[in-house]
Amino acid sequence: MLEFADIQAAATRLHGVAHRTPVLTSRTLDAMLGLRVFMKAENFQRMGAFKFRGGYNAVSALTDAQRASGVVAFSSGNHAQAVALAAQLHGCRATIVMPHDAPALKLAATRGYGAEVVLYDRYTQDRAAIAQALVAERGAALIPPFDHLPVMAGQGTAALELIEDAGALDALIVCAGGGGFLSGCAVAARHLLPGIRVFGAEPQRGNDMQQSLRSGRIVSIEVPRTICDGQQTQAVGVQPFEVIRALVTDVLTAPDAAVVEAMRFAFERMKIVLEPSGASALAVLMRHREQFAGQRVGVTLSGGNIGLDRFIALVSGAEPVD
Amino acid sequence: MLEFADIQAAATRLHGVAHRTPVLTSRTLDAMLGLRVFMKAENFQRMGAFKFRGGYNAVSALTDAQRASGVVAFSSGNHAQAVALAAQLHGCRATIVMPHDAPALKLAATRGYGAEVVLYDRYTQDRAAIAQALVAERGAALIPPFDHLPVMAGQGTAALELIEDAGALDALIVCAGGGGFLSGCAVAARHLLPGIRVFGAEPQRGNDMQQSLRSGRIVSIEVPRTICDGQQTQAVGVQPFEVIRALVTDVLTAPDAAVVEAMRFAFERMKIVLEPSGASALAVLMRHREQFAGQRVGVTLSGGNIGLDRFIALVSGAEPVD
């Protein structure tokens, strides 16, 4: 199982490579919600999302011989960019398996970091199988997006920094897809603050992790149709779930409309850009504020990779959400 | 004339009250421009713009007896909010004279800080005369938006912090309207780094300060029709000009279309929101990059107070600019 020492080792590897992103606060938000919020702004991370932490740590953990054969990853977007950039920084080749309907900005950015992109249809094809075939054919190392200890350890460094900067917190809410970010952050947070309550945040339509945690076994769902493209996972990873079951209090959800509201708030009042998945923990806090009344609450703003056209379509209501 | 000691005194007053805003860097931008940029993100300042610094310092510099009679200000927007918030923090009454076509977000925010708002038509009425009448009638203290030493000193603290955090710079580009920000920053920068070149950044259609600096005398223009609503000043202030003439190398301009491009870049690559005037220094750097090749350049991102609807109209091209 993931241990705090793994996260400390990741923090050492990431030092001077990843950005130490700021912890944002908002008097307006605090007054609106009746609590104190400390937001870890991973939209300012390299390549625009927390995923750089895990991707870099995983590529860094390979041997020179392994890196010489290149790396392969499958991802709906940000993990793709993370592995592509991490490979570029290590001077090794990357092949990324991405859904054909991934946001254009994420496809372009992944190619921009020098990676080869292989497209698949997320509703009909199995990305893991495609990636495994590439691994077998090329002898490359697979960097899974979440079910992989070095990835989980890297993601956990975000919670480590948040607590170092914000001090004691009563609760922490982490955007949850496959569970890599949530599990890493839970290990870091519960080690530093044993009494902290840690929550996952999922889009309402893709609440597989909530079902899994509440039932005690991994529940798999159809690919959820949500605007939160970073959280269209069908099931939590096995290794993340082991951590989450032990350390996470609950998983809370917000509908897509609440996610758009959180994106609007972040834009107008905080002057920052969040992609839908990046706003999901903030949306959950806004929607479940009564559970956190008077508390000091940490929230991850996990990414900001959204094109202007898509942002406008969502916040203007041109693309209706519910 | 404004002195560095005035800026140091302002920094002491603002300590723990104003945000120490981050200095942002972007590898993408550096590579694109062929230089190193250090951006002072005053869009994250309290009330969303650098103006809080000057407004707070000026209200703070009044005597208790003066504050008891309240304060009056006239402003196209951000200075209004700054004085309103500064008055609220000092527990005194504020009356703000604002143009009837000021952005709705700025009007609402000014009222939200508890100020009384008096509207006027910026194309036909004289706001200074309206404000002076209020001062005479109520015995309140006028806090001018730029032609006022305590305001200039407060604004200069932004450059002080930028240089403390970024280290040595070859050049500094400051958004320029009435000259309060530029003059304060010029005094701070030239004191800390005597060899630094300091530039003002103006919208092309409202280049009164450029004309003034190049001709050596204050040139007054018609109210410029530019999207940069924070820079629709007709003439630089007398006291700011005294500083600018002595310490500023040149004033450079960018057309509104370049300002929109800078706003887009900030959104998509830096994940931050800038209002048009807030992006003008970045637009000037992008447009005049060849003058700064290979240099370490400081740039002010002076504010982020723009409503989502107006932002969308500008960046989507629904409101054409040239």
XYZ file of C-alpha atoms in Angstrom:
644
model
C 0.000 0.000 0.000
C 1.102 3.569 -0.660
C 3.107 5.035 2.230
C 3.985 8.567 3.261
C 7.670 7.871 2.574
C 6.774 7.316 -1.109
C 5.264 10.796 -1.215
C 8.301 12.319 0.464
C 10.527 10.624 -2.117
C 8.312 11.986 -4.889
C 8.521 15.482 -3.376
C 12.322 15.254 -3.531
C 12.225 14.188 -7.199
C 9.765 16.961 -8.080
C 11.635 19.707 -6.213
C 12.701 22.376 -8.683
C 10.923 20.598 -11.547
C 7.230 20.897 -10.668
C 5.844 24.289 -9.697
C 5.084 24.767 -6.037
C 1.612 26.094 -6.871
C 0.010 28.781 -4.705
C -2.688 28.176 -2.110
C -5.467 30.631 -2.950
C -7.974 32.065 -0.515
C -11.065 34.202 -1.120
C -12.748 36.337 1.497
C -15.829 36.435 -0.738
C -16.030 32.654 -0.893
C -15.403 32.258 2.831
C -18.235 34.679 3.612
C -20.537 33.025 1.068
C -19.975 29.522 2.437
C -19.490 30.257 6.141
C -16.146 28.478 6.392
C -12.494 29.007 5.431
C -11.278 27.608 2.129
C -7.672 26.950 1.100
C -7.422 26.127 -2.582
C -4.414 24.370 -4.079
C -4.175 25.921 -7.529
C -2.892 23.064 -9.669
C -4.250 24.823 -12.748
C -0.946 26.707 -12.440
C 1.055 23.455 -12.421
C 3.294 22.651 -15.389
C 1.151 21.522 -18.342
C -1.829 22.977 -16.481
C -2.813 20.211 -14.046
C -1.684 18.165 -11.023
C -1.073 15.177 -13.318
C 2.462 16.407 -13.996
C 3.396 15.373 -10.460
C 2.504 11.718 -10.908
C 3.657 11.454 -14.495
C 7.047 12.956 -13.759
C 7.557 10.867 -10.637
C 6.699 7.668 -12.530
C 9.033 8.373 -15.463
C 11.726 9.434 -13.019
C 11.340 6.141 -11.095
C 12.200 4.058 -14.186
C 15.750 2.847 -14.811
C 17.816 4.393 -17.606
C 17.448 1.132 -19.542
C 13.668 1.240 -19.221
C 13.508 4.864 -20.338
C 15.679 4.020 -23.354
C 12.792 1.882 -24.700
C 10.349 4.761 -24.263
C 7.102 5.096 -22.316
C 3.445 4.512 -23.194
C 0.374 6.003 -21.532
C -3.378 6.042 -22.085
C -5.354 9.043 -20.896
C -8.370 11.241 -21.491
C -6.081 14.212 -21.533
C -4.015 15.624 -18.705
C -2.119 12.415 -17.877
C -1.222 12.291 -21.558
C 0.358 15.738 -21.399
C 2.002 14.889 -18.099
C 3.734 11.763 -19.421
C 4.601 13.494 -22.685
C 6.266 16.383 -20.851
C 7.915 14.092 -18.287
C 9.356 11.973 -21.108
C 10.590 15.070 -22.929
C 12.299 16.299 -19.746
C 13.970 12.892 -19.353
C 14.935 12.787 -23.043
C 12.931 9.651 -23.796
C 10.267 8.733 -26.352
C 6.552 8.786 -25.429
C 3.543 7.219 -27.163
C 0.155 8.322 -25.836
C -3.181 6.544 -26.438
C -5.922 9.193 -26.339
C -9.672 9.211 -27.016
C -10.537 10.695 -30.406
C -12.921 13.146 -28.697
C -10.404 14.452 -26.156
C -10.350 18.271 -26.010
C -8.433 19.689 -28.960
C -6.225 21.733 -26.634
C -5.106 18.575 -24.819
C -4.387 16.702 -28.067
C -2.372 19.625 -29.411
C -0.447 20.082 -26.173
C 0.459 16.382 -25.978
C 1.818 16.478 -29.511
C 3.523 19.770 -28.647
C 5.577 17.986 -25.973
C 6.929 15.720 -28.712
C 4.808 12.631 -28.045
C 3.317 10.334 -30.695
C -0.496 10.239 -30.227
C -2.550 7.111 -31.041
C -6.319 7.783 -31.109
C -9.158 5.411 -30.098
C -12.943 5.585 -29.611
C -13.667 5.764 -25.894
C -17.197 4.400 -26.260
C -16.268 1.265 -28.272
C -12.558 0.488 -27.834
C -10.461 -0.635 -24.840
C -7.639 1.836 -24.356
C -5.776 -0.430 -21.932
C -5.625 -3.198 -24.541
C -4.337 -0.785 -27.179
C -1.665 0.476 -24.796
C -0.655 -3.068 -23.808
C -0.225 -3.987 -27.478
C 2.106 -1.001 -27.911
C 4.063 -2.047 -24.837
C 4.446 -5.613 -26.138
C 5.435 -4.448 -29.611
C 7.942 -1.764 -28.577
C 9.200 -2.956 -25.201
C 8.162 0.406 -23.737
C 7.195 0.989 -20.097
C 3.503 1.619 -19.424
C 2.726 4.577 -17.159
C -0.877 3.970 -16.019
C -2.932 7.074 -15.238
C -3.828 6.169 -11.642
C -3.452 2.493 -10.684
C 0.294 2.785 -10.157
C 2.156 3.567 -6.936
C 4.670 6.107 -8.349
C 1.786 8.030 -9.941
C -0.216 7.997 -6.700
C 2.855 9.116 -4.741
C 3.502 12.013 -7.112
C -0.088 13.254 -6.914
C 0.084 13.155 -3.104
C 2.734 15.864 -3.076
C -0.032 18.390 -3.807
C -1.670 17.705 -0.423
C 1.739 17.774 1.270
C 2.383 21.287 -0.041
C -1.166 22.448 0.666
C -0.927 21.483 4.325
C 2.604 22.889 4.652
C 1.311 26.228 3.366
C -2.210 26.380 4.833
C -1.529 24.797 8.223
C -4.064 22.619 10.032
C -7.223 21.716 8.114
C -10.420 20.035 9.317
C -11.242 18.583 5.930
C -9.769 18.109 2.461
C -11.799 17.675 -0.735
C -9.970 16.184 -3.719
C -11.199 15.861 -7.329
C -11.610 12.119 -7.975
C -11.482 10.149 -11.226
C -9.529 6.897 -11.044
C -8.389 7.645 -7.504
C -4.706 8.391 -8.049
C -4.976 11.981 -6.820
C -7.389 11.165 -3.996
C -5.362 8.241 -2.673
C -2.059 10.106 -2.776
C -3.557 13.160 -1.097
C -5.297 11.004 1.530
C -2.028 9.337 2.559
C -0.222 12.691 2.787
C -3.046 14.453 4.619
C -3.806 11.706 7.127
C -0.100 11.329 7.922
C 0.373 15.048 8.554
C -3.022 15.623 10.190
C -4.336 12.313 11.560
C -7.719 13.822 12.455
C -8.444 15.352 9.034
C -11.513 14.155 7.129
C -10.727 13.493 3.462
C -13.434 13.525 0.775
C -13.470 12.655 -2.894
C -15.392 14.875 -5.348
C -17.063 13.266 -8.354
C -19.449 14.449 -11.069
C -22.938 13.225 -10.171
C -23.314 11.267 -13.396
C -20.045 9.425 -12.872
C -20.274 8.444 -9.208
C -18.616 5.036 -9.453
C -16.187 5.824 -6.658
C -18.971 6.929 -4.343
C -20.755 3.649 -5.031
C -17.521 1.721 -4.506
C -16.625 3.372 -1.216
C -20.144 3.103 0.171
C -20.517 -0.561 -0.852
C -16.978 -1.584 0.071
C -16.183 -3.125 -3.322
C -15.153 -1.666 -6.676
C -18.226 -0.775 -8.745
C -17.799 -0.331 -12.496
C -20.102 1.915 -14.567
C -20.626 2.789 -18.225
C -18.422 5.657 -19.483
C -20.205 8.587 -17.828
C -21.453 11.406 -20.059
C -20.358 14.417 -18.042
C -18.610 17.672 -18.918
C -15.899 16.633 -16.438
C -13.698 14.964 -19.053
C -10.939 14.233 -16.556
C -13.339 12.099 -14.498
C -14.927 9.872 -17.137
C -13.408 6.806 -15.502
C -15.483 3.644 -15.269
C -13.983 2.348 -12.031
C -11.502 3.335 -9.330
C -8.103 1.643 -9.555
C -7.350 -1.346 -7.344
C -4.378 0.207 -5.548
C -6.027 3.620 -5.076
C -9.152 1.904 -3.733
C -7.136 0.075 -1.081
C -6.033 3.492 0.239
C -9.369 5.209 -0.261
C -11.299 2.499 1.620
C -8.913 2.893 4.560
C -8.478 6.674 4.703
C -11.297 8.501 2.919
C -14.447 9.541 4.810
C -16.820 9.741 1.851
C -17.141 10.673 -1.806
C -19.529 13.571 -2.522
C -20.928 14.572 -5.900
C -22.070 17.677 -7.768
C -24.117 17.899 -10.973
C -22.507 19.394 -14.074
C -24.495 22.623 -13.619
C -22.845 23.129 -10.214
C -19.449 22.532 -11.814
C -20.185 25.295 -14.339
C -21.219 27.589 -11.485
C -17.902 26.903 -9.752
C -16.068 27.689 -13.021
C -17.976 30.990 -13.268
C -17.174 31.899 -9.667
C -13.494 31.105 -10.188
C -13.453 33.287 -13.312
C -15.342 36.326 -12.022
C -14.247 36.452 -8.405
C -10.888 34.679 -8.317
C -9.704 35.618 -11.842
C -8.601 32.072 -12.611
C -9.474 29.517 -15.267
C -10.574 26.017 -14.271
C -11.499 23.140 -16.554
C -14.659 21.251 -15.509
C -12.874 18.464 -13.622
C -10.635 21.095 -12.078
C -13.690 22.788 -10.560
C -15.405 19.644 -9.280
C -14.047 19.781 -5.714
C -15.029 23.443 -5.426
C -18.488 22.591 -6.796
C -18.842 19.819 -4.212
C -17.864 22.199 -1.415
C -20.383 24.798 -2.602
C -23.108 22.174 -2.807
C -22.355 20.440 0.513
C -21.259 23.520 2.469
C -23.411 22.664 5.495
C -21.238 19.612 6.214
C -18.223 21.898 6.565
C -19.703 24.879 8.429
C -17.095 26.872 10.337
C -14.281 24.550 9.287
C -10.917 25.066 7.620
C -11.309 23.173 4.364
C -8.656 22.348 1.763
C -9.840 22.030 -1.830
C -7.909 20.972 -4.917
C -8.326 23.030 -8.088
C -6.914 20.242 -10.151
C -6.486 21.719 -13.629
C -7.130 24.541 -16.066
C -6.764 22.936 -19.480
C -9.825 24.108 -21.343
C -9.969 25.893 -24.672
C -11.569 29.284 -24.813
C -14.317 28.118 -27.194
C -15.319 25.224 -24.949
C -15.196 27.455 -21.869
C -17.472 29.984 -23.548
C -19.909 27.251 -24.685
C -20.210 25.976 -21.111
C -20.431 29.202 -19.138
C -22.635 31.005 -21.656
C -25.167 28.183 -21.602
C -24.691 27.508 -25.349
C -24.004 23.898 -24.352
C -26.740 23.103 -21.793
C -25.744 21.015 -18.784
C -27.708 19.544 -15.920
C 8.242 64.927 -6.005
C 7.498 61.341 -5.035
C 10.362 59.689 -3.167
C 11.295 56.103 -2.452
C 10.715 56.682 1.279
C 7.028 57.396 0.491
C 6.769 53.994 -1.153
C 8.456 52.296 1.785
C 5.987 53.982 4.146
C 3.109 52.801 1.950
C 4.508 49.252 1.992
C 4.443 49.329 5.792
C 0.809 50.528 5.821
C -0.222 47.889 3.291
C 1.586 45.007 4.993
C -0.957 42.382 6.029
C -3.795 44.349 4.390
C -3.016 44.146 0.666
C -2.195 40.782 -0.863
C 1.424 40.201 -1.740
C 0.478 39.051 -5.227
C 2.496 36.352 -6.984
C 5.049 36.967 -9.720
C 4.076 34.644 -12.564
C 6.401 33.218 -15.172
C 5.627 31.223 -18.318
C 8.144 29.057 -20.141
C 5.832 29.176 -23.171
C 5.817 32.960 -23.230
C 9.572 33.195 -22.686
C 10.184 30.849 -25.626
C 7.647 32.682 -27.788
C 9.172 36.119 -27.130
C 12.839 35.227 -26.777
C 13.248 36.856 -23.371
C 12.348 36.232 -19.726
C 9.120 37.703 -18.380
C 8.193 38.267 -14.727
C 4.549 39.212 -14.361
C 3.184 40.909 -11.243
C -0.317 39.471 -10.990
C -2.320 42.354 -9.559
C -5.483 40.745 -10.911
C -5.175 38.731 -7.677
C -4.995 41.904 -5.564
C -7.886 42.741 -3.214
C -10.842 44.020 -5.258
C -9.085 42.628 -8.326
C -6.596 45.350 -9.264
C -3.475 47.240 -8.141
C -5.646 50.271 -7.356
C -6.274 48.933 -3.867
C -2.690 49.790 -2.967
C -3.023 53.498 -3.704
C -6.581 53.836 -2.454
C -5.808 52.196 0.857
C -2.607 54.148 1.364
C -4.399 57.432 0.681
C -7.308 56.748 3.057
C -4.844 55.496 5.641
C -2.803 58.710 5.350
C -5.800 60.873 6.350
C -6.280 61.968 9.949
C -9.076 60.435 12.038
C -10.904 63.766 11.843
C -10.669 63.803 8.043
C -11.925 60.243 7.778
C -14.868 61.092 10.041
C -16.190 63.369 7.278
C -15.923 60.602 4.724
C -14.074 60.327 1.423
C -15.008 61.072 -2.186
C -13.486 59.657 -5.342
C -14.122 59.768 -9.092
C -13.077 56.830 -11.196
C -13.821 54.777 -14.285
C -13.902 51.720 -12.126
C -11.085 50.134 -10.190
C -10.105 53.227 -8.189
C -13.758 53.436 -7.209
C -13.697 49.949 -5.749
C -10.333 50.608 -4.157
C -11.493 53.704 -2.282
C -14.813 52.046 -1.401
C -13.034 49.039 0.114
C -10.361 51.172 1.782
C -13.080 53.327 3.382
C -14.966 50.242 4.532
C -11.789 48.842 6.115
C -11.246 52.164 7.898
C -14.896 52.366 8.958
C -15.572 55.605 7.105
C -18.153 56.710 4.535
C -17.328 56.748 0.796
C -19.071 58.504 -2.108
C -17.866 57.496 -5.560
C -18.479 59.428 -8.799
C -18.540 56.881 -11.646
C -19.321 57.029 -15.390
C -22.774 55.701 -16.235
C -21.213 53.285 -18.746
C -18.655 51.799 -16.333
C -18.628 47.984 -16.453
C -21.600 46.573 -14.511
C -19.301 44.373 -12.439
C -17.355 47.420 -11.244
C -20.517 49.371 -10.371
C -21.922 46.420 -8.448
C -18.655 45.774 -6.615
C -18.299 49.432 -5.579
C -21.798 49.406 -4.127
C -21.010 46.024 -2.573
C -18.237 47.642 -0.521
C -20.863 49.934 0.976
C -20.127 53.088 -1.024
C -22.720 55.533 -2.362
C -22.343 55.761 -6.181
C -23.089 58.994 -8.089
C -23.276 58.479 -11.889
C -22.259 60.909 -14.668
C -21.844 60.868 -18.466
C -18.151 60.591 -19.290
C -18.548 62.114 -22.747
C -20.401 65.277 -21.656
C -19.850 65.888 -17.930
C -16.766 66.794 -15.870
C -16.320 64.222 -13.131
C -13.771 66.307 -11.270
C -16.261 69.172 -10.954
C -18.963 66.811 -9.691
C -16.595 65.358 -7.118
C -15.430 68.821 -6.029
C -19.041 69.859 -5.454
C -19.544 66.820 -3.207
C -16.381 67.673 -1.293
C -17.524 71.240 -0.761
C -21.015 70.171 0.279
C -20.024 67.371 2.677
C -16.563 68.375 3.898
C -15.279 65.012 2.701
C -11.704 64.344 1.623
C -11.134 63.830 -2.099
C -8.995 60.825 -3.043
C -7.935 61.537 -6.645
C -7.287 58.502 -8.850
C -3.686 59.310 -9.808
C -2.611 62.934 -9.317
C -1.999 62.476 -5.593
C 1.238 61.524 -3.838
C -0.212 58.944 -1.391
C -1.946 57.178 -4.296
C 1.247 57.174 -6.383
C 3.238 55.872 -3.409
C 0.783 53.037 -2.814
C 0.860 51.932 -6.443
C 4.657 51.900 -6.367
C 4.662 49.073 -3.803
C 3.778 46.676 -6.650
C 7.137 47.291 -8.342
C 8.900 47.051 -4.981
C 7.478 43.559 -4.446
C 8.062 42.517 -8.047
C 11.770 43.354 -7.861
C 12.135 41.799 -4.404
C 10.688 38.552 -5.780
C 12.060 38.492 -9.342
C 15.518 39.932 -8.686
C 17.347 42.121 -11.164
C 15.418 43.216 -14.248
C 16.601 44.958 -17.398
C 13.240 46.571 -18.086
C 9.834 47.122 -16.520
C 6.611 47.742 -18.467
C 3.729 49.276 -16.505
C 0.117 49.782 -17.636
C -0.417 53.536 -17.882
C -3.590 55.618 -17.616
C -3.247 58.781 -15.540
C 0.281 57.870 -14.508
C -0.200 56.980 -10.842
C 0.898 53.385 -11.292
C 3.699 54.196 -13.731
C 5.158 57.005 -11.629
C 5.054 54.982 -8.383
C 6.607 51.952 -10.037
C 9.263 54.079 -11.761
C 10.412 55.578 -8.450
C 10.570 52.156 -6.789
C 12.270 50.438 -9.712
C 14.863 53.122 -10.434
C 15.753 53.325 -6.728
C 16.263 49.571 -6.414
C 17.802 49.060 -9.866
C 19.266 52.368 -11.076
C 20.029 50.957 -14.546
C 16.538 49.591 -15.249
C 14.610 50.972 -18.233
C 10.985 51.741 -17.322
C 8.243 51.903 -19.968
C 4.599 52.885 -19.871
C 2.032 50.831 -21.816
C -0.939 52.623 -23.368
C -3.736 51.632 -25.734
C -2.892 52.951 -29.198
C -6.072 55.025 -29.422
C -5.389 56.722 -26.079
C -1.687 57.576 -26.375
C -1.785 60.928 -24.597
C 1.035 59.949 -22.260
C 3.234 58.867 -25.132
C 2.639 62.241 -26.786
C 3.296 64.013 -23.487
C 6.557 62.215 -22.729
C 7.863 62.575 -26.266
C 6.969 66.274 -26.470
C 8.019 67.120 -22.928
C 4.688 68.755 -22.002
C 1.314 67.389 -20.948
C -0.863 66.702 -23.996
C -4.608 66.360 -23.486
C -6.801 64.288 -25.829
C -10.492 63.551 -26.315
C -11.819 60.655 -24.171
C -10.299 57.747 -26.112
C -12.673 55.066 -27.415
C -10.730 51.948 -26.493
C -11.690 48.662 -24.831
C -9.109 49.513 -22.149
C -11.632 51.170 -19.824
C -9.053 51.709 -17.108
C -6.969 53.860 -19.465
C -9.555 56.238 -20.888
C -7.789 59.181 -19.304
C -7.469 62.417 -21.251
C -4.158 63.530 -19.779
C -1.437 62.353 -17.425
C -1.534 63.912 -13.950
C 0.807 66.804 -13.140
C 2.609 65.080 -10.277
C 2.915 61.723 -12.054
C 4.270 63.511 -15.147
C 7.016 65.165 -13.124
C 8.231 61.666 -12.181
C 7.608 60.099 -15.578
C 9.537 62.782 -17.420
C 12.518 62.207 -15.135
C 12.534 58.419 -14.850
C 10.611 56.758 -17.696
C 12.394 55.764 -20.917
C 9.381 55.760 -23.239
C 5.686 54.981 -23.507
C 4.802 52.195 -25.974
C 1.362 51.371 -27.337
C -0.638 48.394 -28.552
C -3.892 48.354 -30.542
C -7.008 46.913 -28.909
C -6.717 43.755 -31.019
C -3.301 43.059 -29.473
C -4.793 43.589 -26.021
C -7.443 40.955 -26.792
C -4.693 38.586 -27.986
C -2.869 39.078 -24.685
C -6.123 38.344 -22.800
C -6.528 35.124 -24.809
C -2.958 34.072 -24.151
C -3.362 34.728 -20.428
C -6.555 32.674 -20.382
C -5.429 29.662 -22.407
C -1.795 29.355 -21.406
C -1.569 30.993 -17.992
C -5.089 30.136 -16.744
C -5.707 33.667 -15.530
C -8.280 36.358 -16.228
C -7.181 39.857 -17.233
C -9.361 42.853 -17.985
C -8.333 44.828 -21.107
C -6.307 47.471 -19.261
C -4.817 44.682 -17.156
C -3.433 43.067 -20.305
C -2.075 46.224 -21.935
C 1.500 45.910 -20.665
C 1.645 42.274 -21.779
C 0.233 43.309 -25.170
C 2.907 46.001 -25.479
C 5.649 43.486 -24.666
C 4.298 41.032 -27.243
C 4.139 43.757 -29.873
C 7.525 45.333 -29.132
C 9.397 42.140 -28.213
C 12.386 42.966 -30.410
C 13.266 45.919 -28.133
C 13.616 43.518 -25.214
C 15.318 40.519 -26.866
C 17.197 38.364 -24.371
C 16.318 40.627 -21.434
C 14.707 40.030 -18.056
C 11.506 42.063 -18.289
C 9.004 42.866 -15.542
C 5.393 43.357 -16.634
C 2.391 44.461 -14.603
C -0.859 42.531 -15.022
C -2.791 45.333 -13.451
C -6.294 43.956 -12.988
C -8.847 41.251 -13.687
C -12.184 42.978 -13.190
C -14.166 41.994 -16.240
C -17.558 40.341 -16.364
C -17.865 37.003 -18.077
C -20.253 38.362 -20.729
C -17.924 41.211 -21.686
C -14.929 38.878 -21.711
C -16.751 36.504 -24.034
C -17.843 39.352 -26.332
C -14.236 40.515 -26.680
C -12.372 37.224 -27.054
C -15.006 35.598 -29.279
C -14.893 38.517 -31.693
C -18.607 39.285 -31.119
C -17.448 42.828 -30.320
C -14.928 43.648 -33.078
C -11.843 45.588 -32.071
C -8.977 47.034 -34.051
